[in-house]
XYZ file of C-alpha atoms in Angstrom:
489
model
C 14.703 -26.526 -8.116
C 13.111 -26.096 -11.557
C 10.328 -28.621 -10.974
C 6.769 -27.316 -10.896
C 4.507 -28.016 -7.942
C 0.848 -28.874 -8.231
C -1.346 -25.811 -8.331
C -3.537 -24.912 -5.366
C -7.288 -24.604 -5.870
C -8.582 -21.448 -4.171
C -12.358 -21.090 -4.517
C -12.162 -22.610 -7.981
C -9.089 -20.664 -9.109
C -5.855 -22.561 -9.773
C -2.848 -20.737 -8.293
C 0.787 -21.776 -8.462
C 2.577 -22.079 -5.107
C 5.964 -21.684 -6.811
C 8.203 -18.748 -7.604
C 8.274 -17.259 -11.092
C 11.838 -16.718 -12.276
C 13.057 -16.072 -15.795
C 9.691 -17.020 -17.288
C 9.536 -20.381 -15.479
C 7.928 -21.726 -12.316
C 10.582 -22.650 -9.774
C 10.046 -24.620 -6.584
C 12.071 -24.598 -3.354
C 13.193 -27.281 -0.954
C 11.346 -25.573 1.880
C 7.799 -24.244 2.060
C 5.552 -22.261 4.384
C 1.838 -22.456 5.107
C -0.633 -19.788 4.084
C -3.736 -19.472 6.284
C -7.081 -17.952 5.293
C -8.211 -15.418 7.929
C -11.850 -16.179 7.147
C -11.793 -19.478 9.043
C -8.072 -19.988 9.810
C -7.935 -22.936 7.427
C -4.728 -23.869 5.597
C -4.882 -22.702 1.996
C -1.711 -24.449 0.937
C 2.048 -24.797 1.135
C 4.015 -22.144 -0.759
C 7.626 -22.266 -1.931
C 9.880 -20.466 0.545
C 12.677 -18.661 -1.226
C 15.926 -17.370 0.168
C 19.330 -16.263 -1.073
C 19.541 -18.885 -3.837
C 16.160 -18.040 -5.341
C 16.766 -14.290 -5.065
C 20.118 -14.728 -6.824
C 18.394 -16.597 -9.667
C 15.654 -13.991 -9.979
C 17.978 -10.987 -9.912
C 20.237 -12.647 -12.484
C 17.238 -13.314 -14.733
C 16.113 -9.707 -14.355
C 19.625 -8.421 -15.005
C 19.917 -10.459 -18.208
C 16.505 -9.282 -19.430
C 17.205 -5.623 -18.641
C 19.214 -4.456 -21.700
C 16.654 -5.610 -24.260
C 13.692 -4.363 -22.210
C 15.326 -0.960 -21.628
C 16.224 -0.662 -25.326
C 12.562 -0.920 -26.359
C 11.898 2.586 -25.102
C 8.554 3.723 -23.679
C 6.657 3.199 -26.934
C 8.063 -0.301 -27.332
C 7.244 -1.320 -23.766
C 3.752 0.176 -23.730
C 2.061 -2.550 -25.847
C 3.279 -5.245 -23.443
C 2.059 -3.321 -20.411
C -1.275 -2.408 -21.941
C -1.758 -6.061 -22.818
C -0.958 -6.946 -19.204
C -3.640 -4.482 -18.075
C -6.091 -6.121 -20.480
C -5.293 -9.565 -19.073
C -5.814 -8.325 -15.519
C -9.194 -6.895 -16.493
C -10.178 -10.253 -17.952
C -9.488 -11.936 -14.609
C -10.961 -9.497 -12.081
C -13.350 -12.046 -10.585
C -10.629 -14.637 -10.015
C -8.345 -12.021 -8.492
C -11.061 -10.765 -6.166
C -12.019 -14.156 -4.755
C -8.384 -15.249 -4.321
C -7.393 -12.051 -2.528
C -10.459 -12.092 -0.280
C -9.864 -15.724 0.655
C -6.188 -14.993 1.262
C -6.316 -11.754 3.267
C -9.945 -11.333 4.381
C -10.645 -8.107 2.479
C -14.219 -7.437 1.397
C -15.110 -9.277 -1.797
C -17.479 -6.566 -3.028
C -14.761 -3.922 -2.675
C -12.267 -6.138 -4.477
C -14.687 -6.772 -7.315
C -15.863 -3.202 -7.760
C -12.715 -1.170 -7.052
C -9.505 -2.717 -5.841
C -8.695 -5.182 -8.621
C -9.651 -2.659 -11.286
C -7.057 -0.352 -9.759
C -4.448 -2.990 -10.522
C -5.153 -2.793 -14.244
C -5.397 0.994 -14.067
C -1.993 1.245 -12.387
C -0.294 -0.715 -15.169
C -2.032 1.125 -18.000
C -1.618 4.578 -16.451
C 2.147 4.356 -16.080
C 2.607 2.787 -19.512
C 0.787 5.745 -21.045
C 2.539 8.291 -18.809
C 5.961 6.996 -19.852
C 5.052 7.463 -23.518
C 4.414 11.167 -22.942
C 7.195 11.779 -20.419
C 9.397 14.539 -21.729
C 12.191 15.946 -19.661
C 12.587 19.693 -19.478
C 14.854 21.489 -21.936
C 16.191 25.047 -21.907
C 19.114 27.213 -22.966
C 21.318 29.235 -20.650
C 24.580 31.045 -21.347
C 24.930 29.511 -24.781
C 24.373 25.928 -23.601
C 21.358 23.753 -24.447
C 20.193 21.620 -21.513
C 17.847 18.618 -21.666
C 16.717 16.164 -19.003
C 16.522 12.436 -19.777
C 14.986 9.539 -17.827
C 17.244 6.491 -18.172
C 16.222 3.038 -16.882
C 18.237 2.211 -13.773
C 18.353 -1.613 -13.817
C 16.746 -4.198 -11.547
C 14.087 -2.986 -9.096
C 13.363 -4.901 -5.896
C 9.705 -4.514 -4.935
C 8.368 -5.614 -1.541
C 4.616 -5.454 -1.067
C 2.238 -5.611 1.943
C -0.515 -8.076 2.768
C -3.451 -5.668 3.184
C -3.765 -4.959 -0.573
C -1.102 -7.156 -2.166
C -2.267 -7.130 -5.777
C -3.117 -3.456 -6.100
C 0.039 -2.305 -4.319
C 2.195 -4.674 -6.386
C 0.892 -3.124 -9.587
C 1.410 0.357 -8.104
C 5.133 -0.493 -8.017
C 5.374 -2.789 -11.051
C 3.642 -0.311 -13.381
C 6.125 2.569 -13.158
C 9.170 0.319 -12.722
C 8.472 -1.603 -15.942
C 7.283 1.488 -17.812
C 10.558 3.192 -16.859
C 12.455 0.343 -18.517
C 13.544 -1.498 -15.393
C 13.064 -5.185 -14.792
C 11.647 -6.301 -11.460
C 11.845 -8.875 -8.703
C 8.759 -8.884 -6.488
C 8.783 -10.270 -2.948
C 5.097 -10.764 -2.057
C 3.854 -10.736 1.551
C 4.157 -14.158 3.147
C 0.700 -13.843 4.697
C -0.964 -13.120 1.337
C 1.157 -14.176 -1.662
C -1.392 -15.690 -4.025
C -2.529 -12.751 -6.166
C 1.112 -11.868 -6.845
C 1.522 -15.415 -8.136
C -1.432 -14.764 -10.445
C 0.250 -11.544 -11.599
C 3.156 -13.671 -12.832
C 0.717 -15.841 -14.814
C -0.812 -12.712 -16.323
C 2.613 -11.354 -17.295
C 3.317 -14.581 -19.144
C -0.089 -14.477 -20.842
C 0.559 -10.884 -21.900
C 3.832 -11.946 -23.514
C 6.279 -10.072 -21.314
C 9.784 -11.319 -22.144
C 11.228 -13.860 -19.734
C 13.021 -12.238 -16.801
C 11.268 -8.869 -17.049
C 8.950 -9.734 -14.137
C 9.997 -12.210 -11.457
C 8.268 -13.264 -8.233
C 10.079 -14.844 -5.273
C 7.960 -15.852 -2.298
C 9.375 -16.212 1.165
C 9.732 -14.887 4.678
C 10.947 -11.330 4.998
C 14.026 -12.250 7.021
C 15.111 -14.621 4.229
C 13.864 -13.590 0.782
C 13.265 -9.954 1.661
C 16.649 -9.472 3.288
C 18.421 -11.175 0.382
C 16.629 -8.956 -2.135
C 17.328 -5.642 -0.402
C 21.000 -6.516 0.123
C 21.611 -7.847 -3.393
C 24.465 -6.000 -5.145
C 22.679 -6.005 -8.523
C 19.439 -4.405 -7.302
C 19.458 -0.703 -8.219
C 16.129 0.438 -6.698
C 14.146 -0.739 -3.662
C 10.473 0.125 -3.132
C 8.848 -1.092 0.078
C 5.426 -0.701 1.658
C 5.025 -2.057 5.167
C 5.916 -1.478 8.791
C 8.184 1.188 10.206
C 10.376 -1.455 11.870
C 11.008 -3.336 8.622
C 11.487 -0.057 6.767
C 14.373 0.848 9.051
C 16.069 -2.479 8.322
C 15.614 -2.009 4.568
C 16.869 1.565 4.791
C 20.081 0.383 6.413
C 20.584 -2.286 3.737
C 20.054 0.296 1.003
C 22.404 2.764 2.700
C 25.189 0.185 2.750
C 25.084 0.122 -1.065
C 23.968 3.725 -1.719
C 20.814 2.421 -3.432
C 17.800 4.737 -3.768
C 14.909 3.512 -1.629
C 11.238 4.458 -1.456
C 9.584 3.609 1.860
C 5.878 3.888 2.716
C 5.691 2.929 6.368
C 2.154 3.465 7.579
C 0.624 6.157 9.692
C -1.440 7.378 12.591
C -3.504 9.807 10.588
C -5.819 12.457 12.047
C -9.400 12.990 10.902
C -10.221 16.557 11.949
C -13.904 17.488 12.262
C -14.838 21.157 12.712
C -18.281 22.224 13.904
C -19.073 23.960 10.612
C -18.659 20.774 8.572
C -21.168 18.603 6.764
C -21.851 16.521 9.877
C -23.331 13.520 8.063
C -20.421 13.332 5.606
C -17.847 13.587 8.383
C -19.598 10.907 10.440
C -19.902 8.600 7.448
C -16.200 9.053 6.724
C -15.243 8.371 10.340
C -17.190 5.107 10.341
C -15.552 4.269 7.024
C -12.187 4.043 8.770
C -13.167 0.508 9.814
C -12.816 -0.543 6.171
C -10.707 -3.688 5.696
C -10.931 -4.191 9.488
C -8.819 -1.063 9.930
C -5.900 -2.662 8.086
C -5.350 0.399 5.919
C -2.213 2.521 6.142
C -4.108 5.713 5.255
C -6.897 5.238 7.799
C -7.815 8.277 9.883
C -7.586 6.414 13.158
C -7.284 9.523 15.376
C -10.617 11.329 15.145
C -10.367 14.932 16.384
C -13.741 16.623 16.901
C -14.544 20.205 17.859
C -15.837 20.162 21.420
C -19.203 21.778 20.653
C -20.296 18.832 18.461
C -18.337 16.045 20.146
C -21.234 14.603 22.168
C -23.431 14.308 19.076
C -20.551 12.889 17.064
C -19.825 10.190 19.628
C -23.492 9.221 19.729
C -23.488 9.097 15.941
C -20.439 6.823 15.987
C -22.126 4.511 18.501
C -25.300 4.324 16.422
C -23.399 3.821 13.184
C -21.133 1.149 14.655
C -24.176 -0.925 15.625
C -25.183 -0.992 11.973
C -21.803 -2.267 10.791
C -21.959 -5.970 9.956
C -18.913 -7.901 11.166
C -18.531 -11.201 9.387
C -17.559 -13.275 6.362
C -15.974 -10.868 3.842
C -17.374 -12.891 0.954
C -20.931 -11.882 1.860
C -22.186 -8.623 0.299
C -23.825 -7.432 3.537
C -20.519 -7.506 5.453
C -18.821 -4.206 6.304
C -15.917 -5.448 8.461
C -14.059 -8.707 7.928
C -11.382 -10.549 9.929
C -7.873 -9.578 10.900
C -5.173 -11.217 8.798
C -3.624 -13.741 11.232
C -3.753 -14.957 14.811
C -0.424 -13.213 15.413
C -1.830 -9.902 14.205
C -5.018 -10.343 16.249
C -2.926 -10.751 19.380
C -1.019 -7.598 18.486
C -4.252 -5.599 18.159
C -5.573 -7.078 21.416
C -2.374 -5.985 23.125
C -2.896 -2.386 22.056
C -6.485 -2.437 23.297
C -5.605 -3.969 26.652
C -2.782 -1.489 27.264
C -5.062 1.427 26.325
C -7.628 0.259 28.888
C -4.902 -0.099 31.491
C -3.740 3.463 30.732
C -7.213 4.776 31.548
C -8.788 5.146 28.102
C -12.554 4.558 27.993
C -14.101 2.086 25.552
C -17.136 3.715 23.944
C -17.991 0.485 22.118
C -16.321 -2.720 20.964
C -13.062 -3.664 22.561
C -12.561 -7.344 21.793
C -13.047 -10.397 19.636
C -16.658 -10.914 18.555
C -18.411 -13.213 21.019
C -20.665 -14.476 18.223
C -18.000 -15.112 15.594
C -14.781 -15.749 17.485
C -11.829 -16.510 15.241
C -10.053 -13.431 13.906
C -13.137 -11.199 13.964
C -12.413 -8.155 16.127
C -15.212 -5.738 16.967
C -15.093 -2.188 15.605
C -13.766 -0.276 18.625
C -13.716 3.362 19.719
C -11.720 4.827 22.613
C -12.663 8.164 24.184
C -11.176 10.147 27.089
C -7.730 8.883 26.168
C -4.738 10.165 28.188
C -2.748 12.633 26.075
C 0.414 10.566 25.606
C -1.153 7.087 25.623
C 0.410 4.536 23.308
C -2.911 4.080 21.482
C -2.572 7.682 20.215
C 1.013 7.275 19.089
C 1.535 3.840 17.503
C -0.130 2.291 14.457
C -2.547 -0.443 15.591
C -3.579 -1.563 12.074
C -6.901 -2.912 13.248
C -10.516 -1.716 13.680
C -9.582 0.547 16.585
C -10.177 4.310 16.560
C -9.655 7.024 19.153
C -11.654 10.238 19.551
C -10.276 13.422 21.077
C -11.832 16.866 21.323
C -10.469 20.349 20.704
C -11.709 23.915 21.231
C -9.612 25.950 18.804
C -8.069 25.565 15.375
C -4.609 25.834 16.917
C -5.382 23.003 19.342
C -6.640 20.848 16.470
C -3.386 21.360 14.569
C -1.307 20.594 17.658
C -3.221 17.352 18.271
C -2.987 16.378 14.603
C 0.790 16.770 14.598
C 1.313 15.081 17.975
C 2.639 11.835 16.493
C 5.789 10.513 14.856
C 3.861 9.720 11.654
C 2.787 11.893 8.758
C 1.235 9.821 5.992
C -2.177 11.460 5.576
C -4.743 13.721 7.200
C -8.415 14.432 6.598
C -10.219 17.702 7.352
C -13.944 18.369 7.398
C -14.948 22.036 7.471
C -17.282 24.413 5.682
C -14.682 27.204 5.680
C -12.270 27.090 2.712
C -9.807 29.532 4.291
C -9.652 27.350 7.387
C -9.155 24.285 5.182
C -6.190 25.990 3.536
C -4.687 27.098 6.859
C -5.055 23.746 8.594
C -4.066 21.817 5.491
C -0.851 23.816 5.298
C -0.105 23.405 9.010
C -0.695 19.659 9.310
C 2.354 17.486 8.643
C 1.291 14.835 6.129
C 2.104 13.565 2.663
C -1.548 13.846 1.609
C -4.296 16.033 3.089
C -7.909 15.462 2.086
C -10.552 18.141 2.631
C -14.225 17.131 2.771
C -13.356 13.853 1.061
C -11.315 10.747 1.786
C -9.043 8.428 -0.184
C -9.281 10.521 -3.360
C -6.314 9.347 -5.417
C -5.141 10.553 -8.805
C -2.158 8.548 -10.009
C -0.457 11.644 -11.377
C -0.189 13.133 -7.863
C 2.745 12.410 -5.546
C 2.148 9.907 -2.768
C 4.302 9.213 0.268
C 4.750 10.091 3.907
C 6.461 12.582 6.174
C 8.329 11.874 9.406
C 8.279 8.137 10.288
C 5.714 7.406 7.585
C 8.450 7.056 5.025
C 10.866 8.441 2.482
C 10.225 9.478 -1.106
C 7.244 10.064 -3.355
C 5.735 7.936 -6.109
C 3.056 8.762 -8.673
C 3.230 10.646 -11.980
C 6.676 12.086 -12.697
C 7.755 11.305 -9.125
C 7.652 7.569 -9.869
C 9.943 7.988 -12.858
C 12.286 10.268 -10.958
C 12.655 7.411 -8.482
C 12.864 4.412 -10.794
C 15.078 6.163 -13.373
C 18.539 7.661 -13.423
C 17.699 11.262 -14.248
C 20.408 12.639 -16.518
C 21.232 16.141 -17.755
C 22.633 16.529 -21.281
C 24.366 19.891 -21.849
C 25.410 20.872 -25.391
C 27.256 24.026 -26.416
C 24.956 25.869 -28.827
C 26.306 26.254 -32.370
C 29.174 23.818 -31.786
C 28.086 21.313 -34.446
C 28.820 21.455 -38.189
């Protein structure tokens, strides 16, 4: 099992298809294919881990934990800052590998997404160095709060932004003093494999960061059920989140779940119309495969006709095509299986009586996994397309007359990850922002993220918050030390 497989060449970048366990590349007896969504070609065979590989990785992480935890924040920070430096030195390779692997736009990866990976690592390393628990005195007792590393963290990441979202979890977990086992997405594992290379280049001690590839039902299930895993952080589907939640509950293990959304984008008549329209069209980013996307557009009735016409005009200008080309706005869906899922939603919406304003199917010119940007209007109130996460380039548009109706429509879903509001009235923004159920509410902007702010979802969008102190409250055992004042010689 300790043999090393030949590396796979992806657009000129050599990537290991093997796991990374205890500082070594480890193969498996079985493998699985990884397909590029750009042309549905086989990128390579990747080691498929299961219980045995997870056991090895967790053991390696467990053995590395005491020394890593003992370094303290200031001792761990140089390793993590070096890791951020290494990531920054390889942004181009990361961008082309991720785009080839999951079909995301290359320009976006180059300019923003991969840089966020380095920023995530560096931010949490620096935050941990300044993290001071509260202290106070009450009734003659001195109280202080301490953040103790908890042990081995199991991190399961999604395919739509695998590298950036891996570092979002790895950064605080390692900065907190935990060691980690990452289970990358089987549809897009390659940039997580590169992350292991970068950890080795940065000099992280063996066993501090481990990567086990595999199918969720095998590697993922083994990781979340492992008795030596003390924290589980998962980003993905609601269905898988429920399974992970049950596994964590069986062992009373803290779990952080970010499970997607069906977010509203609320447009009032007094808004900056051009900005709201531009933001609405921007929801087709990454072919709609974005958990935060405002897929339910809610427009005040008095401007709805103009807004729909603006969406139609803007959609015609969106270039659907090869994500490696700079002129492309919308790339492919991730797999044939996912394409069929999106098609199913669209077909059922049509059957329920929803009207297609534009789009509605696979591109006749491109074929493959390229699905047209689609907008549904006149959708029946309780149609599935308004309730379930499609995770494709499919939006709905509903109208409202009053602020109260807008709030009711916004909250008419089982999800609560995010919401976006466009209005020129600050008091209205405050009222609606307070009334909408969501983990994050943006006003006259979209996707503004400061890493010190809490992030997570309400209702079926998940459990827990990460970011800033919230990440350390999750990944650490928060301890209170109470000392009787004046009791020491």
